[in-house]
Coordinates of C-alpha atoms (C1' of nucleotides) in Angstrom, one line a residue:
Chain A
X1 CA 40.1 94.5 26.7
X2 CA 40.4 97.5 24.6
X3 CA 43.8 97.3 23.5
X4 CA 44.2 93.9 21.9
X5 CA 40.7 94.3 20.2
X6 CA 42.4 97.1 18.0
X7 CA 45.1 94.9 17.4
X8 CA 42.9 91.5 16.5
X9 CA 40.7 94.2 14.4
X10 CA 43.8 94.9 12.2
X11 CA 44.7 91.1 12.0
X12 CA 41.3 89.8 10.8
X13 CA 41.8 92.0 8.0
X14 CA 45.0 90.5 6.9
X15 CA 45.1 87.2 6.4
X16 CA 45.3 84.9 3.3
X17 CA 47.9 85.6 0.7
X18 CA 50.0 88.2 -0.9
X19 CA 47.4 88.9 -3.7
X20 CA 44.6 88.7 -1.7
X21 CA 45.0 90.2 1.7
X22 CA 42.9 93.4 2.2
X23 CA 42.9 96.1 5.0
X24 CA 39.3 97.1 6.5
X25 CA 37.5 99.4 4.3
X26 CA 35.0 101.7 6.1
X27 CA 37.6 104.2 7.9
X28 CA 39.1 105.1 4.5
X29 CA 39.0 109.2 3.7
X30 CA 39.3 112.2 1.5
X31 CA 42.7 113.1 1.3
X32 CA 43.1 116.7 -0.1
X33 CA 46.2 119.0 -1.3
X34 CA 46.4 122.7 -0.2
X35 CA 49.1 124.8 -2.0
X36 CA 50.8 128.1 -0.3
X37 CA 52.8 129.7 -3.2
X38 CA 54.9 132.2 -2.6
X39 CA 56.0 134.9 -4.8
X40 CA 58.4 137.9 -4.1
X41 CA 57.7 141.2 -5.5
X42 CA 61.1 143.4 -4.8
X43 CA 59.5 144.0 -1.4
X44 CA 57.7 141.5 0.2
X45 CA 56.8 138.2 0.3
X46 CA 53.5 137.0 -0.8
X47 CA 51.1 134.0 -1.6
X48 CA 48.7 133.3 -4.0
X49 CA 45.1 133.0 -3.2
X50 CA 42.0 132.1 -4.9
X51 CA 38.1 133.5 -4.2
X52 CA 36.4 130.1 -4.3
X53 CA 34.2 129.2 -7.4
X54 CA 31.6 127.3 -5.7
X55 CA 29.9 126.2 -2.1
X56 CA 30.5 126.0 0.6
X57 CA 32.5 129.3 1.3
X58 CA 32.1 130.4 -2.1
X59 CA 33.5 134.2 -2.4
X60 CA 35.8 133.7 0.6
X61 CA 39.8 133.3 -0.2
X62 CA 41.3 130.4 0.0
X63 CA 44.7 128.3 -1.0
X64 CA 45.1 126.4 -3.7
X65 CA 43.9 123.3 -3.6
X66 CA 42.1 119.6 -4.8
X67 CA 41.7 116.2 -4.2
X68 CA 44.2 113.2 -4.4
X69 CA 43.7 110.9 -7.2
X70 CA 44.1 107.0 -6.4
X71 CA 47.0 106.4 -9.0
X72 CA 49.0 110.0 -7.1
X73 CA 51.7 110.3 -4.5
X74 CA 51.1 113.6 -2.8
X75 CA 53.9 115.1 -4.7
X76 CA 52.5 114.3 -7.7
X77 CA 49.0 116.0 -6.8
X78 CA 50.7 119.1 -5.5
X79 CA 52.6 119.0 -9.0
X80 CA 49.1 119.3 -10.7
X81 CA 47.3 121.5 -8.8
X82 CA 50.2 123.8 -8.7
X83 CA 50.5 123.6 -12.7
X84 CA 46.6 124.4 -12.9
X85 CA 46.2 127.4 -11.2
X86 CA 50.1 128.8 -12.5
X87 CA 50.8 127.2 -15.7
X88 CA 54.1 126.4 -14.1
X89 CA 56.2 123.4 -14.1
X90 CA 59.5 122.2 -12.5
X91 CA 58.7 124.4 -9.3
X92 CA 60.4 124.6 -6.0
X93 CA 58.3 122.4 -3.5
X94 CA 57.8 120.7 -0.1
X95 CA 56.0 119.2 1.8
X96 CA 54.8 120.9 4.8
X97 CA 52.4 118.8 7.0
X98 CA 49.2 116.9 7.3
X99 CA 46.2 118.7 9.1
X100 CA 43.2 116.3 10.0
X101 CA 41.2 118.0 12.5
X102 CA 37.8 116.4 12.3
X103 CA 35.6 119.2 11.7
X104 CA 38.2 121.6 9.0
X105 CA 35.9 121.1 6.4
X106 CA 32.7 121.1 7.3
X107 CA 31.4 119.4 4.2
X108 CA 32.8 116.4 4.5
X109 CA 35.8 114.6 6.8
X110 CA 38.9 115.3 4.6
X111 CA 42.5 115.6 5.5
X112 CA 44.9 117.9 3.9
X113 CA 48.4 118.0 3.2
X114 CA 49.9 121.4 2.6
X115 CA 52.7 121.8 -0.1
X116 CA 54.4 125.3 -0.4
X117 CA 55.9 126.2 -3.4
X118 CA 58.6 128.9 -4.7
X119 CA 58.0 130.8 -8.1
X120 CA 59.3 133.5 -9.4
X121 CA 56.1 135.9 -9.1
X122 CA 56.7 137.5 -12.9
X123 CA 57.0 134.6 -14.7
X124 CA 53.8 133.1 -13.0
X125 CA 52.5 136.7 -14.0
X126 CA 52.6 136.2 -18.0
X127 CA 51.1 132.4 -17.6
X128 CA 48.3 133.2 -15.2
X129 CA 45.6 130.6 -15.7
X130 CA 42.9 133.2 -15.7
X131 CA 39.9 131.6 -15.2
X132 CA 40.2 131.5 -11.6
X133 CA 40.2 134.8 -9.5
X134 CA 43.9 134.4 -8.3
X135 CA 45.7 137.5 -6.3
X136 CA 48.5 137.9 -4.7
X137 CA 48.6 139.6 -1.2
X138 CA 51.7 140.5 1.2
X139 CA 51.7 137.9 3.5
X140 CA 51.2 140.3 6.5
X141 CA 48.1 141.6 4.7
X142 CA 46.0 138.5 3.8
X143 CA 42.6 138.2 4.6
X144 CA 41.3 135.7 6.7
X145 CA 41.0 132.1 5.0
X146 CA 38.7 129.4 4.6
X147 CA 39.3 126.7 7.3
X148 CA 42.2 125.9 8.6
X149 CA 44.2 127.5 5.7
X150 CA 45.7 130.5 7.7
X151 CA 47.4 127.9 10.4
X152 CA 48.9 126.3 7.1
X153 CA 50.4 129.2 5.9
X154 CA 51.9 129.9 9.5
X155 CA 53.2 126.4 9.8
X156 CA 55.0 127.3 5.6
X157 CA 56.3 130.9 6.7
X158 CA 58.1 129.0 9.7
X159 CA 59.3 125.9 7.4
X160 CA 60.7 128.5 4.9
X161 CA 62.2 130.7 7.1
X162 CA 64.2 127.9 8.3
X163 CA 65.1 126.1 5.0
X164 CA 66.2 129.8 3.6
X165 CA 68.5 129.7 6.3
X166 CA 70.1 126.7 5.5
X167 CA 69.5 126.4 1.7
X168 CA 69.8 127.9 -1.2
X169 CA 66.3 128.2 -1.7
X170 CA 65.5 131.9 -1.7
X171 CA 66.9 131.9 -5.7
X172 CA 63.6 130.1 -6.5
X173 CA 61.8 133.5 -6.0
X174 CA 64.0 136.0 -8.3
X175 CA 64.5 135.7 -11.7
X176 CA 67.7 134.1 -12.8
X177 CA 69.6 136.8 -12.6
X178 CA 69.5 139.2 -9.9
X179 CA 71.4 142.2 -7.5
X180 CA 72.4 141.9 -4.6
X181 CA 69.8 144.5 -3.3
X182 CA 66.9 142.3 -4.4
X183 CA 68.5 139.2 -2.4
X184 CA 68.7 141.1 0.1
X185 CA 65.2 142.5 0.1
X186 CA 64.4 138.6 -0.4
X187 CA 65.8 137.3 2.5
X188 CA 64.7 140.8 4.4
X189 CA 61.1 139.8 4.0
X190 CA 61.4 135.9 4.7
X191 CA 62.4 137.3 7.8
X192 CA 61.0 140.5 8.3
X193 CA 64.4 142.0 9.7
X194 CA 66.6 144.5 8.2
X195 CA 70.1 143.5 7.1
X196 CA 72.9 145.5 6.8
X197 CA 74.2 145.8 3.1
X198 CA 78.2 144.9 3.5
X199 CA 77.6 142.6 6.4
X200 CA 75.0 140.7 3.8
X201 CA 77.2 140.7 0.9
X202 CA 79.8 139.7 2.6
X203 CA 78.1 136.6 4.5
X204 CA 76.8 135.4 0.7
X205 CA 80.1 136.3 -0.8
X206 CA 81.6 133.7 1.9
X207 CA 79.0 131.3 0.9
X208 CA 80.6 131.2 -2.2
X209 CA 77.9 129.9 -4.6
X210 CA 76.9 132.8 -6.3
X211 CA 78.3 134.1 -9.9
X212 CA 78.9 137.4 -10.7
X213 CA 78.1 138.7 -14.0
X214 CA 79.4 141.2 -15.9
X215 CA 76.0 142.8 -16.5
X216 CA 74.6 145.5 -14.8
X217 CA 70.6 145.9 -14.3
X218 CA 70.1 149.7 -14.5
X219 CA 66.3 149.5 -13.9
X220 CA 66.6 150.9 -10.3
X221 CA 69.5 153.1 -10.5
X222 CA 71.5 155.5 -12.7
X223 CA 74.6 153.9 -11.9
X224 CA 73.1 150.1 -12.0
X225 CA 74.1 147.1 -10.1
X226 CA 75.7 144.2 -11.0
X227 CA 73.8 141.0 -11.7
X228 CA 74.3 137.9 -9.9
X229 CA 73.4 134.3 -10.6
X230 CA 72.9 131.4 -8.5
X231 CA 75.5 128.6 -9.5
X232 CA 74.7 125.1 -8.8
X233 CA 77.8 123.8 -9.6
X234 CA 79.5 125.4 -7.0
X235 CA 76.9 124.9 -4.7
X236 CA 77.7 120.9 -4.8
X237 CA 81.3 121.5 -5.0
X238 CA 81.1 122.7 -1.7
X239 CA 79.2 118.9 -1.0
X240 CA 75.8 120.7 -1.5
X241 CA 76.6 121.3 2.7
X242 CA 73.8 123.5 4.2
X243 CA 75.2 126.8 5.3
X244 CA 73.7 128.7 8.1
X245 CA 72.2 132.6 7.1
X246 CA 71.7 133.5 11.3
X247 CA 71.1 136.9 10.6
Chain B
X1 CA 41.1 121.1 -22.3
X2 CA 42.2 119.1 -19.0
X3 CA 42.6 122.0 -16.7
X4 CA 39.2 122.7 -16.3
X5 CA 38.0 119.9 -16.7
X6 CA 39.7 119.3 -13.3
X7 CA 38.2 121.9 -12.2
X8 CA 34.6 121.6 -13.2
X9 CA 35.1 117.8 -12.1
X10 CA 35.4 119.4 -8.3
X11 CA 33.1 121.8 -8.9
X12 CA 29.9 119.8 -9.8
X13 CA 30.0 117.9 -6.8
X14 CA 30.3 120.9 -4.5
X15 CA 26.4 122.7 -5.3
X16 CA 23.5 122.9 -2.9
X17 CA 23.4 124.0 0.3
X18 CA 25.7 123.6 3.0
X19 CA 24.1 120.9 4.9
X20 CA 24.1 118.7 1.3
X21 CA 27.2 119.6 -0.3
X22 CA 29.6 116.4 -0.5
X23 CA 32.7 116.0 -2.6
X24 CA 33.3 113.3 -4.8
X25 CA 33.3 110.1 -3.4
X26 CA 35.8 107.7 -5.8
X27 CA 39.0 108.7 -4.7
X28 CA 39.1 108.2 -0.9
X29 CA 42.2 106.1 0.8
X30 CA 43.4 104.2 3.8
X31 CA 45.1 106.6 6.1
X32 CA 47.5 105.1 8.5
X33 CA 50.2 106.2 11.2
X34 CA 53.5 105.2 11.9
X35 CA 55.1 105.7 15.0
X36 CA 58.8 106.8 15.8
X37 CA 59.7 105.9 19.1
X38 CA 62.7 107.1 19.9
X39 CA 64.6 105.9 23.5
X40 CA 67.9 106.4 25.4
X41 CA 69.4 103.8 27.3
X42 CA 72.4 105.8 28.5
X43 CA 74.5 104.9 25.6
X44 CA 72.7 105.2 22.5
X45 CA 69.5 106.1 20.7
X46 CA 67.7 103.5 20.6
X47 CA 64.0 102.9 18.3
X48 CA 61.1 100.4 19.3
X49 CA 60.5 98.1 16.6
X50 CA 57.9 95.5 16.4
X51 CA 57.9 91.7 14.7
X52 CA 55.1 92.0 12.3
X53 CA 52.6 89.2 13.7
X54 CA 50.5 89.5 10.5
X55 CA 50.6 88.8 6.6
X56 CA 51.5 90.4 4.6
X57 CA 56.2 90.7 5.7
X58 CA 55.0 88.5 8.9
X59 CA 57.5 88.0 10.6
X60 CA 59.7 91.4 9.6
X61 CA 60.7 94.4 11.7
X62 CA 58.2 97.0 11.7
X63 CA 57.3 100.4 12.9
X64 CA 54.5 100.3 14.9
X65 CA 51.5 101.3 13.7
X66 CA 47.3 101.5 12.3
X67 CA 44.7 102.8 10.4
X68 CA 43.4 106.1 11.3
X69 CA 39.5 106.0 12.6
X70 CA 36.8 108.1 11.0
X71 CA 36.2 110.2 14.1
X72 CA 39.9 110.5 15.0
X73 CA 42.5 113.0 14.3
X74 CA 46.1 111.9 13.4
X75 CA 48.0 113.3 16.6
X76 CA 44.9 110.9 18.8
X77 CA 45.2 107.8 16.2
X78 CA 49.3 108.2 17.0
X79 CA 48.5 108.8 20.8
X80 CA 45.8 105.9 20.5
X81 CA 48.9 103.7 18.9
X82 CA 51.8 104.9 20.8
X83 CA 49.7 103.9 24.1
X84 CA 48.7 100.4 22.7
X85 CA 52.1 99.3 21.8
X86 CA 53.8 101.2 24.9
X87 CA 50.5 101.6 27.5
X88 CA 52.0 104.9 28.2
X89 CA 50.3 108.6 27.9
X90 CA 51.1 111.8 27.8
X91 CA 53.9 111.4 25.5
X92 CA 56.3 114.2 23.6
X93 CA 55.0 113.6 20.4
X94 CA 55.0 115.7 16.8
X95 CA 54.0 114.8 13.2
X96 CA 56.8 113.6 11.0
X97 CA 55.6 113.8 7.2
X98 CA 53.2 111.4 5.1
X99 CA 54.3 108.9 3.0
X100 CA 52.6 108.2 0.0
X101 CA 54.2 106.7 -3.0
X102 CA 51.7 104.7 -4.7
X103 CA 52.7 101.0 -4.0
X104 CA 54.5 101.9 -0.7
X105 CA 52.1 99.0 1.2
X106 CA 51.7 96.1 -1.3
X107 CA 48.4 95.1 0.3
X108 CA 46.5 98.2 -1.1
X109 CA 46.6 101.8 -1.3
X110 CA 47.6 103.2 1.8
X111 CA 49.4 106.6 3.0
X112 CA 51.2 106.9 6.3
X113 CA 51.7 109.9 8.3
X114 CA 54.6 109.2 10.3
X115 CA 55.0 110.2 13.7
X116 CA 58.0 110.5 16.4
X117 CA 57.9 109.8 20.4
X118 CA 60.4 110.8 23.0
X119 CA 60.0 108.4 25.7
X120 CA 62.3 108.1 28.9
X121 CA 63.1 103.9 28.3
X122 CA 63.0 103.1 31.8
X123 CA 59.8 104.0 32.6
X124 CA 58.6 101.9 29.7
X125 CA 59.9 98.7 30.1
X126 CA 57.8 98.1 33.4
X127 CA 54.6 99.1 31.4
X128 CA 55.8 97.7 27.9
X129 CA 52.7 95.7 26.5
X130 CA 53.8 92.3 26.2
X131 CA 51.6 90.5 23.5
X132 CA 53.5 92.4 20.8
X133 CA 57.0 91.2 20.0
X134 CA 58.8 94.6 20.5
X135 CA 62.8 95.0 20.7
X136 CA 64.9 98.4 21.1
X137 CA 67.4 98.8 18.6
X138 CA 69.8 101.2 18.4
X139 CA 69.2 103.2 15.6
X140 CA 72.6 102.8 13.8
X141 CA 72.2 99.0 14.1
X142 CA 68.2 98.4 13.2
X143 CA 67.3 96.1 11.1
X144 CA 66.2 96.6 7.2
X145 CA 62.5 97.7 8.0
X146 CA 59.0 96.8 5.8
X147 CA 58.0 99.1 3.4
X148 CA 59.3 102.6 3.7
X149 CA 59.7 102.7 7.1
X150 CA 63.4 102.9 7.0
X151 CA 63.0 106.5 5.5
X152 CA 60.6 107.8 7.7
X153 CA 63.0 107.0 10.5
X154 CA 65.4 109.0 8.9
X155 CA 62.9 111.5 8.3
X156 CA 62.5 111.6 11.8
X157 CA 66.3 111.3 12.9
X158 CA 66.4 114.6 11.0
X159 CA 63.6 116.3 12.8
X160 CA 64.7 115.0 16.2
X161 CA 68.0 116.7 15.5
X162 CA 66.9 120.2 14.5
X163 CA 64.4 119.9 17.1
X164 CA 66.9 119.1 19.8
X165 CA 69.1 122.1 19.1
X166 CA 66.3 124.5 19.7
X167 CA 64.0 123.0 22.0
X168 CA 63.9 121.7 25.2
X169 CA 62.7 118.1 24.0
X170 CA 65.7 115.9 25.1
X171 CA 64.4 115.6 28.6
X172 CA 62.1 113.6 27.7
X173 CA 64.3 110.6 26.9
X174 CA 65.6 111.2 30.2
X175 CA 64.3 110.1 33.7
X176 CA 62.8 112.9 35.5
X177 CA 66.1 114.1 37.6
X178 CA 68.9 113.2 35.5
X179 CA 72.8 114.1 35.6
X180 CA 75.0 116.2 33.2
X181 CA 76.9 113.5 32.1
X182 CA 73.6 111.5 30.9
X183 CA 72.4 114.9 29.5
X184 CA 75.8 115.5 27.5
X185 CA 75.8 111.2 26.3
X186 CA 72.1 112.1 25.3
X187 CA 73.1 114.8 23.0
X188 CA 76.0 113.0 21.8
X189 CA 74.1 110.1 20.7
X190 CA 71.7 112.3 19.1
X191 CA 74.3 114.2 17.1
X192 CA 76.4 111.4 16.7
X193 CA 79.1 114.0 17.8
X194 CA 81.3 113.9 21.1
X195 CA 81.4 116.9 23.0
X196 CA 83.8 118.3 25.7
X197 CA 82.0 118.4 29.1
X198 CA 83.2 121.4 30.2
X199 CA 81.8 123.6 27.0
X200 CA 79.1 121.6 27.5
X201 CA 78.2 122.2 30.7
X202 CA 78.7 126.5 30.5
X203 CA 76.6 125.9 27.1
X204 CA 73.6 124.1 29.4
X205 CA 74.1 126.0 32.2
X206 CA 73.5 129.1 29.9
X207 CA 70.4 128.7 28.7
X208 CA 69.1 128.6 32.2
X209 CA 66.4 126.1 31.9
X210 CA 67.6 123.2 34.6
X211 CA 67.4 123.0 38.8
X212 CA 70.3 121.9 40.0
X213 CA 69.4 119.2 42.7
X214 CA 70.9 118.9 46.4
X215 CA 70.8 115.1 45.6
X216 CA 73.6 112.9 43.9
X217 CA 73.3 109.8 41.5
X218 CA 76.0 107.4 43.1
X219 CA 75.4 104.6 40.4
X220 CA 78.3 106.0 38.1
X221 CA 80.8 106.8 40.4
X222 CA 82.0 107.1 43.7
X223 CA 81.9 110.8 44.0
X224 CA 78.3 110.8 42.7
X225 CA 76.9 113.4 40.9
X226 CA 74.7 116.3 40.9
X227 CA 71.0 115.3 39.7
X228 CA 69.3 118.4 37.6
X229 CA 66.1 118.4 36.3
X230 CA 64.3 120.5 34.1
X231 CA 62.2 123.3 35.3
X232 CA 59.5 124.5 32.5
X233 CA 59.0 127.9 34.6
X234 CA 62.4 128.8 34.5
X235 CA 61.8 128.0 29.9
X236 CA 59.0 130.0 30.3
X237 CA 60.3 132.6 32.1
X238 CA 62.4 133.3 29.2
X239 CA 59.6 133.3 26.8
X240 CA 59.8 129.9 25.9
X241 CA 62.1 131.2 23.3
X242 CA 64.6 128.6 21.0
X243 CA 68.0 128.3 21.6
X244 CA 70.6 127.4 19.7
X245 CA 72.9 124.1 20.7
X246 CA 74.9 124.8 17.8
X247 CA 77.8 121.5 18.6
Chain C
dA1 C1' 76.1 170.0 -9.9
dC2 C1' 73.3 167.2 -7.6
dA3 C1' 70.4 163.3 -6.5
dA4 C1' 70.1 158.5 -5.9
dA5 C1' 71.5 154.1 -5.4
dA6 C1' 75.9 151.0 -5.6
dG7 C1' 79.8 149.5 -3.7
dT8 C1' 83.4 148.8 -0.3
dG9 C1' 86.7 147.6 4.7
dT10 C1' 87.8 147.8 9.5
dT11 C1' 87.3 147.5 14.3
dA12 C1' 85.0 146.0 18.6
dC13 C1' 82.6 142.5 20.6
dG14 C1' 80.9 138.1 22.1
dG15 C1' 80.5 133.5 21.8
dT16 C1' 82.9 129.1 20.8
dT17 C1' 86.6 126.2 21.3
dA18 C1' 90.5 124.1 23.2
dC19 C1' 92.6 122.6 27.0
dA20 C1' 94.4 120.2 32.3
dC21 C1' 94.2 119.7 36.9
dC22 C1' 92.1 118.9 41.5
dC23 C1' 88.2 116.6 44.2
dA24 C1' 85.5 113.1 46.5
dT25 C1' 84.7 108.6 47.5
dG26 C1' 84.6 103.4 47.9
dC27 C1' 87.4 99.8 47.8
Chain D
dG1 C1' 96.4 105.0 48.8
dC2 C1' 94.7 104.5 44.6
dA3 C1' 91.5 104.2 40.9
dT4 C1' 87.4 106.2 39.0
dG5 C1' 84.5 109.5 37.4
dG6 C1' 83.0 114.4 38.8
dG7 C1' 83.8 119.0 38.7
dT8 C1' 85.8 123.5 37.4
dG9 C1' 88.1 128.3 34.6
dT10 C1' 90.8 130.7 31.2
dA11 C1' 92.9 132.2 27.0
dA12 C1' 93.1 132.1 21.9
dC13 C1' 90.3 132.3 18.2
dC14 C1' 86.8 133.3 14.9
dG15 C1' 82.7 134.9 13.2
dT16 C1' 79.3 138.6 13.8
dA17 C1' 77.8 143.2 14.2
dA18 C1' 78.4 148.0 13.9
dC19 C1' 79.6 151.6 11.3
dA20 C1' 80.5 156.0 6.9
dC21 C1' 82.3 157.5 2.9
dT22 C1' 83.3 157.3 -2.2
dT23 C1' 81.7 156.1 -6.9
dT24 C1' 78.8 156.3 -10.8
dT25 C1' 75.8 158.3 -13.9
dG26 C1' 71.3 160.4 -15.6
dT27 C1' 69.1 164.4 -15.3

DNA sequence: ACAAAAGTGTTACGGTTACACCCATGC
DNA sequence: GCATGGGTGTAACCGTAACACTTTTGT
């Protein structure tokens, strides 16, 4: 009977004690770690990609990714790959999902969990690791990716569009100090809409976790704009509670 | 310098042609699924839990769950599982997250992808495989779980929520034809909110997704009340599009 | 003076919420 | 005839959406 051979296959495997007890070994597998970083260039949203160094694909884009190491949690590995190809630490990330189709990569069975991460597309700018051919491309304009790598970025677009919704994420991709007009232009490309400029203000004004500055930024007017800052202290004042952005 | 190093590391074992190329072989792990299954027995929401027959935590309250096989994907190794523990098919199922903290299974390395299942309760107790000690619980009032199972059902809790709101999933807790008033204790359960039946109703009714049915459930009451049931061409008819059950 | 972007407030609309009584039936 | 749950509609309220003009300042 089918059923309870699976199970007795499982049980054979553990028995004895704590120390010693041991799971079958032969179905054990790659697990990889594929990063989508986005970035935000005052107009719309991007991701970072890599032409791949070596075989098989070499030449062809791809997202950032590598292997899990034994003594790594997923996070951790996401940490490191994403500090490798940016330089960057103590960045926005989360876990997306786990694709294991038999046959994604065709050199060997691996799975992969996909991370997306948030950085502020400037910064990353000045610490470039170099060495690798990274770009940045409008997310509507990327070219086709290796494997299963454009359904990741899909099932990231949909994760973030939610969570901007409901979370005061989209600050992650701005520099610290920002207008309102490049918030809006933010949360404009997250979800490809337009917004209307006093109902938007007025909806983040409500939100009531912002600081205004006195500082203007005069870079993209004569008269300037004031600057804004994100303010975490009032964001958990208000209990951290998620709001809801249903533009 | 470590960063290429890492990246050399990946890149010597990826050369040759494509039928040869293989990645590095050290760092592969036990991949196993966890299953969610989430029931409603007209009052609350209820999760299937097993009593661990096995070392090591025999004995303990478990998810169910096993080791992905080599020439399986995760959804069929959590369809392959679900249907061992439950002998049913065709199940509302959707991926969860993975869990991977290092020593999250004392035995030995191992990373869970956790899954949930919607399955109508009734129909499962007259297949419900018998050799495993399983129990519904209601989710408030489980028992402290192995490992980190007790977040992943939270993890899940979470998704089932947001899911609920937008999708037409909680039918599938439900017996084919079902009343309003099980419909309205389903949501309630799964918000852990109480709702007034009459916004309720023009709410449901709204979205334009459900037959109303000639025939009356006369278990609950004298009067008896309308049976509905969900029509998927009436969904798809509006696009399939997601709604909102904002409670 | 004029071009270019910043900044601001009000009204109409639509959806959500709150709320209470009659109905049908089995006992 | 009465107890039990089923079924229904409306009005107040609140948040959202639509909308246009004035301000500032560099050239």
């Amino acid at each position: 009977m089918r059923k309870s051979d699976k199970h007795l296959r499982f049980m054979d495997f553990a028995n004895g004690n704590a120390k010693t007890y041991q799971y079958h070994k032969e179905d054990k597998v790659l697990l990889a770690v594929d990063c989508i970083i986005f970035g935000f260039d005052e107009e719309d949203l991007k991701i970072l990609l890599i032409k791949r160094g070596f075989e098989p694909e070499m030449g062809k884009w791809s997202l950032v990714g590598g292997f899990l190491q034994k003594q790594e949690t997923l996070e951790t590995a996401a940490t490191r790959i994403l500090n490798l190809y940016t330089g960057l630490d103590n960045i926005y990330m989360e876990q997306v999902a786990t694709f294991s189709e038999v046959d994604r990569d065709p050199v060997e069975r691996t799975i992969s969990t996909a991370y997306y991460a948030l950085i502020n597309i400037e910064e990353h700018n000045q610490k470039l690791n170099k060495q690798f051919s990274a770009n940045w491309f409008s997310v509507a304009k990327a070219p086709k990716l290796i494997f299963d790598h454009d359904k990741m970025i899909q099932h990231a677009l949909k994760r973030l569009r939610n969570r901007a919704a409901t979370q005061p994420i989209g600050f992650e991709l701005l520099p610290e100090k920002f207008t309102m007009r490049q918030l809006q232009k933010l949360y404009e490309a997250i979800w490809d809409t337009q917004l209307d400029k006093r109902n938007f203000i007025n909806k983040i004004r409500s939100l009531n976790i912002l600081e205004k500055l006195d500082e203007k930024d005069k870079t993209s007017s004569r008269k300037g704009s004031f600057l804004y800052q994100f303010d975490p202290q009032k964001y958990q004042s208000e209990e951290g509670k998620p709001f809801v952005l249903n533009f």
